[in-house]
Amino acid sequence: MKDCVFCEIVSGKRPADIVYSDDRYLALLDIRPLTRGNCLVIPKDHIQWPDDVPDFGAYFETAKMVGKAAQRALGSTWTQYLTIGHEVPHAHIRVIPRFRDDLQGAVPDLTKIENLSRSEMEEIAGSIQKEIKRIG
Ligand SMILES: [Zn+2]
């Protein structure tokens, strides 16, 4: 879809730290990470709402796989899976690795963003990618 940030990432027109890609889904690091390793799992087709994504179970299983890989790669304590839906009109499951010392409370606050450098983001993406390849 025209003027959709996530569609531009899927088509390669916009750069992103992609950690996983298959026929249907793409996972990338959020450029405004709530915690280290915060990923977004999106369908490759432009679909606004998560519950309109075909095979909803497989979509969430993909998010879980990314969350488990991030947990192993980064040593997070647990993982939150969050869908809100209004920020970008293209379905995304937020995969949020949680650490005892992260910036977030029990409910993630979208205004509290980790300040990570480009090289830190690349290192995080690389370590999650590696773990996904290992378990996949
Ligand atoms: Zn889109």
PDB file of C-alpha atoms and ligand atoms in Angstrom:
ATOM      1  CA  MET A   1       0.000   0.000   0.000  1.00  0.00           C
ATOM      2  CA  LYS A   2       1.228   3.479  -0.876  1.00  0.00           C
ATOM      3  CA  ASP A   3       2.589   5.584   2.008  1.00  0.00           C
ATOM      4  CA  CYS A   4       2.712   2.652   4.420  1.00  0.00           C
ATOM      5  CA  VAL A   5       6.034   2.482   6.289  1.00  0.00           C
ATOM      6  CA  PHE A   6       5.831  -1.275   6.799  1.00  0.00           C
ATOM      7  CA  CYS A   7       4.960  -1.973   3.142  1.00  0.00           C
ATOM      8  CA  GLU A   8       8.021   0.105   2.185  1.00  0.00           C
ATOM      9  CA  ILE A   9      10.163  -2.083   4.465  1.00  0.00           C
ATOM     10  CA  VAL A  10       8.663  -5.280   2.987  1.00  0.00           C
ATOM     11  CA  SER A  11       9.412  -4.067  -0.556  1.00  0.00           C
ATOM     12  CA  GLY A  12      12.950  -3.003   0.390  1.00  0.00           C
ATOM     13  CA  LYS A  13      12.329   0.704  -0.279  1.00  0.00           C
ATOM     14  CA  ARG A  14      13.033   1.615   3.341  1.00  0.00           C
ATOM     15  CA  PRO A  15      15.940   0.217   5.375  1.00  0.00           C
ATOM     16  CA  ALA A  16      15.290  -1.783   8.541  1.00  0.00           C
ATOM     17  CA  ASP A  17      17.069  -4.133  10.932  1.00  0.00           C
ATOM     18  CA  ILE A  18      15.358  -7.293   9.709  1.00  0.00           C
ATOM     19  CA  VAL A  19      15.784 -10.306  11.981  1.00  0.00           C
ATOM     20  CA  TYR A  20      13.513 -12.804  10.194  1.00  0.00           C
ATOM     21  CA  SER A  21      11.667 -13.187   6.916  1.00  0.00           C
ATOM     22  CA  ASP A  22       9.606 -15.972   5.343  1.00  0.00           C
ATOM     23  CA  ASP A  23       6.855 -16.151   2.694  1.00  0.00           C
ATOM     24  CA  ARG A  24       4.247 -14.489   4.889  1.00  0.00           C
ATOM     25  CA  TYR A  25       5.891 -12.590   7.737  1.00  0.00           C
ATOM     26  CA  LEU A  26       8.767 -10.251   8.458  1.00  0.00           C
ATOM     27  CA  ALA A  27      10.304  -9.396  11.832  1.00  0.00           C
ATOM     28  CA  LEU A  28      12.369  -6.265  12.371  1.00  0.00           C
ATOM     29  CA  LEU A  29      13.723  -4.221  15.241  1.00  0.00           C
ATOM     30  CA  ASP A  30      11.507  -1.317  16.254  1.00  0.00           C
ATOM     31  CA  ILE A  31      13.373   1.934  15.521  1.00  0.00           C
ATOM     32  CA  ARG A  32      11.845   3.258  18.771  1.00  0.00           C
ATOM     33  CA  PRO A  33      12.700   0.314  21.044  1.00  0.00           C
ATOM     34  CA  LEU A  34      10.838   0.059  24.340  1.00  0.00           C
ATOM     35  CA  THR A  35      13.533  -2.391  25.464  1.00  0.00           C
ATOM     36  CA  ARG A  36      16.661  -3.916  23.930  1.00  0.00           C
ATOM     37  CA  GLY A  37      15.628  -6.287  21.156  1.00  0.00           C
ATOM     38  CA  ASN A  38      12.070  -4.934  20.793  1.00  0.00           C
ATOM     39  CA  CYS A  39      10.865  -6.462  17.502  1.00  0.00           C
ATOM     40  CA  LEU A  40       7.802  -5.961  15.341  1.00  0.00           C
ATOM     41  CA  VAL A  41       6.353  -8.957  13.520  1.00  0.00           C
ATOM     42  CA  ILE A  42       4.325  -7.937  10.475  1.00  0.00           C
ATOM     43  CA  PRO A  43       2.488  -9.727   7.661  1.00  0.00           C
ATOM     44  CA  LYS A  44       4.082  -9.097   4.261  1.00  0.00           C
ATOM     45  CA  ASP A  45       0.663  -8.210   2.844  1.00  0.00           C
ATOM     46  CA  HIS A  46      -0.877  -4.895   3.821  1.00  0.00           C
ATOM     47  CA  ILE A  47      -3.471  -5.874   6.403  1.00  0.00           C
ATOM     48  CA  GLN A  48      -4.488  -3.337   9.016  1.00  0.00           C
ATOM     49  CA  TRP A  49      -5.684  -5.469  11.905  1.00  0.00           C
ATOM     50  CA  PRO A  50      -3.849  -8.410  13.454  1.00  0.00           C
ATOM     51  CA  ASP A  51      -7.028 -10.509  13.641  1.00  0.00           C
ATOM     52  CA  ASP A  52      -7.555 -10.068   9.891  1.00  0.00           C
ATOM     53  CA  VAL A  53      -4.184 -11.721   9.158  1.00  0.00           C
ATOM     54  CA  PRO A  54      -4.908 -15.162   7.629  1.00  0.00           C
ATOM     55  CA  ASP A  55      -3.818 -18.034   9.865  1.00  0.00           C
ATOM     56  CA  PHE A  56      -3.750 -15.956  13.051  1.00  0.00           C
ATOM     57  CA  GLY A  57      -2.230 -18.875  14.974  1.00  0.00           C
ATOM     58  CA  ALA A  58       0.762 -19.150  12.641  1.00  0.00           C
ATOM     59  CA  TYR A  59       1.222 -15.364  12.872  1.00  0.00           C
ATOM     60  CA  PHE A  60       1.456 -15.522  16.670  1.00  0.00           C
ATOM     61  CA  GLU A  61       3.657 -18.643  16.540  1.00  0.00           C
ATOM     62  CA  THR A  62       6.075 -16.625  14.414  1.00  0.00           C
ATOM     63  CA  ALA A  63       6.042 -13.848  17.025  1.00  0.00           C
ATOM     64  CA  LYS A  64       6.697 -16.429  19.743  1.00  0.00           C
ATOM     65  CA  MET A  65       9.648 -17.880  17.814  1.00  0.00           C
ATOM     66  CA  VAL A  66      11.138 -14.371  17.485  1.00  0.00           C
ATOM     67  CA  GLY A  67      10.523 -13.718  21.199  1.00  0.00           C
ATOM     68  CA  LYS A  68      12.188 -16.980  22.247  1.00  0.00           C
ATOM     69  CA  ALA A  69      15.167 -16.286  19.979  1.00  0.00           C
ATOM     70  CA  ALA A  70      15.519 -12.764  21.402  1.00  0.00           C
ATOM     71  CA  GLN A  71      15.344 -14.170  24.925  1.00  0.00           C
ATOM     72  CA  ARG A  72      18.171 -16.613  24.234  1.00  0.00           C
ATOM     73  CA  ALA A  73      20.221 -14.059  22.327  1.00  0.00           C
ATOM     74  CA  LEU A  74      19.880 -11.206  24.815  1.00  0.00           C
ATOM     75  CA  GLY A  75      19.276 -12.961  28.126  1.00  0.00           C
ATOM     76  CA  SER A  76      15.939 -11.280  28.798  1.00  0.00           C
ATOM     77  CA  THR A  77      13.862 -12.561  31.703  1.00  0.00           C
ATOM     78  CA  TRP A  78      10.518 -12.844  29.904  1.00  0.00           C
ATOM     79  CA  THR A  79       8.714 -11.511  26.834  1.00  0.00           C
ATOM     80  CA  GLN A  80       5.609  -9.413  26.286  1.00  0.00           C
ATOM     81  CA  TYR A  81       3.490  -9.621  23.126  1.00  0.00           C
ATOM     82  CA  LEU A  82       1.470  -6.528  22.466  1.00  0.00           C
ATOM     83  CA  THR A  83      -0.885  -5.387  19.730  1.00  0.00           C
ATOM     84  CA  ILE A  84      -2.389  -1.922  19.767  1.00  0.00           C
ATOM     85  CA  GLY A  85      -3.047  -1.136  16.132  1.00  0.00           C
ATOM     86  CA  HIS A  86      -3.425   2.598  15.687  1.00  0.00           C
ATOM     87  CA  GLU A  87       0.173   3.833  15.382  1.00  0.00           C
ATOM     88  CA  VAL A  88       0.794   2.379  11.888  1.00  0.00           C
ATOM     89  CA  PRO A  89      -2.209   1.051   9.908  1.00  0.00           C
ATOM     90  CA  HIS A  90      -0.432  -2.241   9.119  1.00  0.00           C
ATOM     91  CA  ALA A  91      -0.730  -5.134  11.578  1.00  0.00           C
ATOM     92  CA  HIS A  92       2.220  -5.568  13.934  1.00  0.00           C
ATOM     93  CA  ILE A  93       2.814  -7.666  16.998  1.00  0.00           C
ATOM     94  CA  ARG A  94       5.258  -5.964  19.327  1.00  0.00           C
ATOM     95  CA  VAL A  95       7.655  -8.515  20.783  1.00  0.00           C
ATOM     96  CA  ILE A  96       9.118  -6.899  23.888  1.00  0.00           C
ATOM     97  CA  PRO A  97      11.949  -8.697  25.707  1.00  0.00           C
ATOM     98  CA  ARG A  98      11.836  -7.711  29.370  1.00  0.00           C
ATOM     99  CA  PHE A  99      14.823  -7.187  31.630  1.00  0.00           C
ATOM    100  CA  ARG A 100      14.854  -6.527  35.347  1.00  0.00           C
ATOM    101  CA  ASP A 101      16.534  -3.159  34.769  1.00  0.00           C
ATOM    102  CA  ASP A 102      14.634  -1.966  31.665  1.00  0.00           C
ATOM    103  CA  LEU A 103      12.756   1.348  31.427  1.00  0.00           C
ATOM    104  CA  GLN A 104       9.294  -0.195  31.378  1.00  0.00           C
ATOM    105  CA  GLY A 105       6.688  -0.805  34.047  1.00  0.00           C
ATOM    106  CA  ALA A 106       4.297  -3.769  34.104  1.00  0.00           C
ATOM    107  CA  VAL A 107       2.458  -2.226  31.152  1.00  0.00           C
ATOM    108  CA  PRO A 108       4.849  -0.907  28.459  1.00  0.00           C
ATOM    109  CA  ASP A 109       4.908   2.873  28.051  1.00  0.00           C
ATOM    110  CA  LEU A 110       5.350   3.793  24.358  1.00  0.00           C
ATOM    111  CA  THR A 111       6.961   7.115  25.339  1.00  0.00           C
ATOM    112  CA  LYS A 112       9.875   5.426  27.169  1.00  0.00           C
ATOM    113  CA  ILE A 113      12.401   4.617  24.462  1.00  0.00           C
ATOM    114  CA  GLU A 114      15.817   2.991  24.887  1.00  0.00           C
ATOM    115  CA  ASN A 115      18.582   5.179  23.504  1.00  0.00           C
ATOM    116  CA  LEU A 116      20.548   2.685  21.400  1.00  0.00           C
ATOM    117  CA  SER A 117      23.236   3.577  18.873  1.00  0.00           C
ATOM    118  CA  ARG A 118      23.192   2.335  15.289  1.00  0.00           C
ATOM    119  CA  SER A 119      25.962  -0.135  16.087  1.00  0.00           C
ATOM    120  CA  GLU A 120      24.099  -1.440  19.156  1.00  0.00           C
ATOM    121  CA  MET A 121      20.969  -1.947  17.025  1.00  0.00           C
ATOM    122  CA  GLU A 122      22.995  -3.833  14.394  1.00  0.00           C
ATOM    123  CA  GLU A 123      24.618  -5.991  17.056  1.00  0.00           C
ATOM    124  CA  ILE A 124      21.227  -6.809  18.635  1.00  0.00           C
ATOM    125  CA  ALA A 125      19.696  -7.622  15.225  1.00  0.00           C
ATOM    126  CA  GLY A 126      22.673  -9.841  14.376  1.00  0.00           C
ATOM    127  CA  SER A 127      22.446 -11.785  17.626  1.00  0.00           C
ATOM    128  CA  ILE A 128      18.680 -12.390  17.230  1.00  0.00           C
ATOM    129  CA  GLN A 129      19.136 -13.421  13.565  1.00  0.00           C
ATOM    130  CA  LYS A 130      21.838 -15.873  14.579  1.00  0.00           C
ATOM    131  CA  GLU A 131      19.622 -17.426  17.260  1.00  0.00           C
ATOM    132  CA  ILE A 132      16.675 -17.732  14.817  1.00  0.00           C
ATOM    133  CA  LYS A 133      18.941 -19.525  12.312  1.00  0.00           C
ATOM    134  CA  ARG A 134      20.159 -21.823  15.090  1.00  0.00           C
ATOM    135  CA  ILE A 135      16.647 -22.849  16.200  1.00  0.00           C
ATOM    136  CA  GLY A 136      15.141 -22.762  12.674  1.00  0.00           C
TER     137      GLY A 136
HETATM  138 ZN    ZN B   1       1.347  -1.730   4.801  1.00  0.00          ZN
END
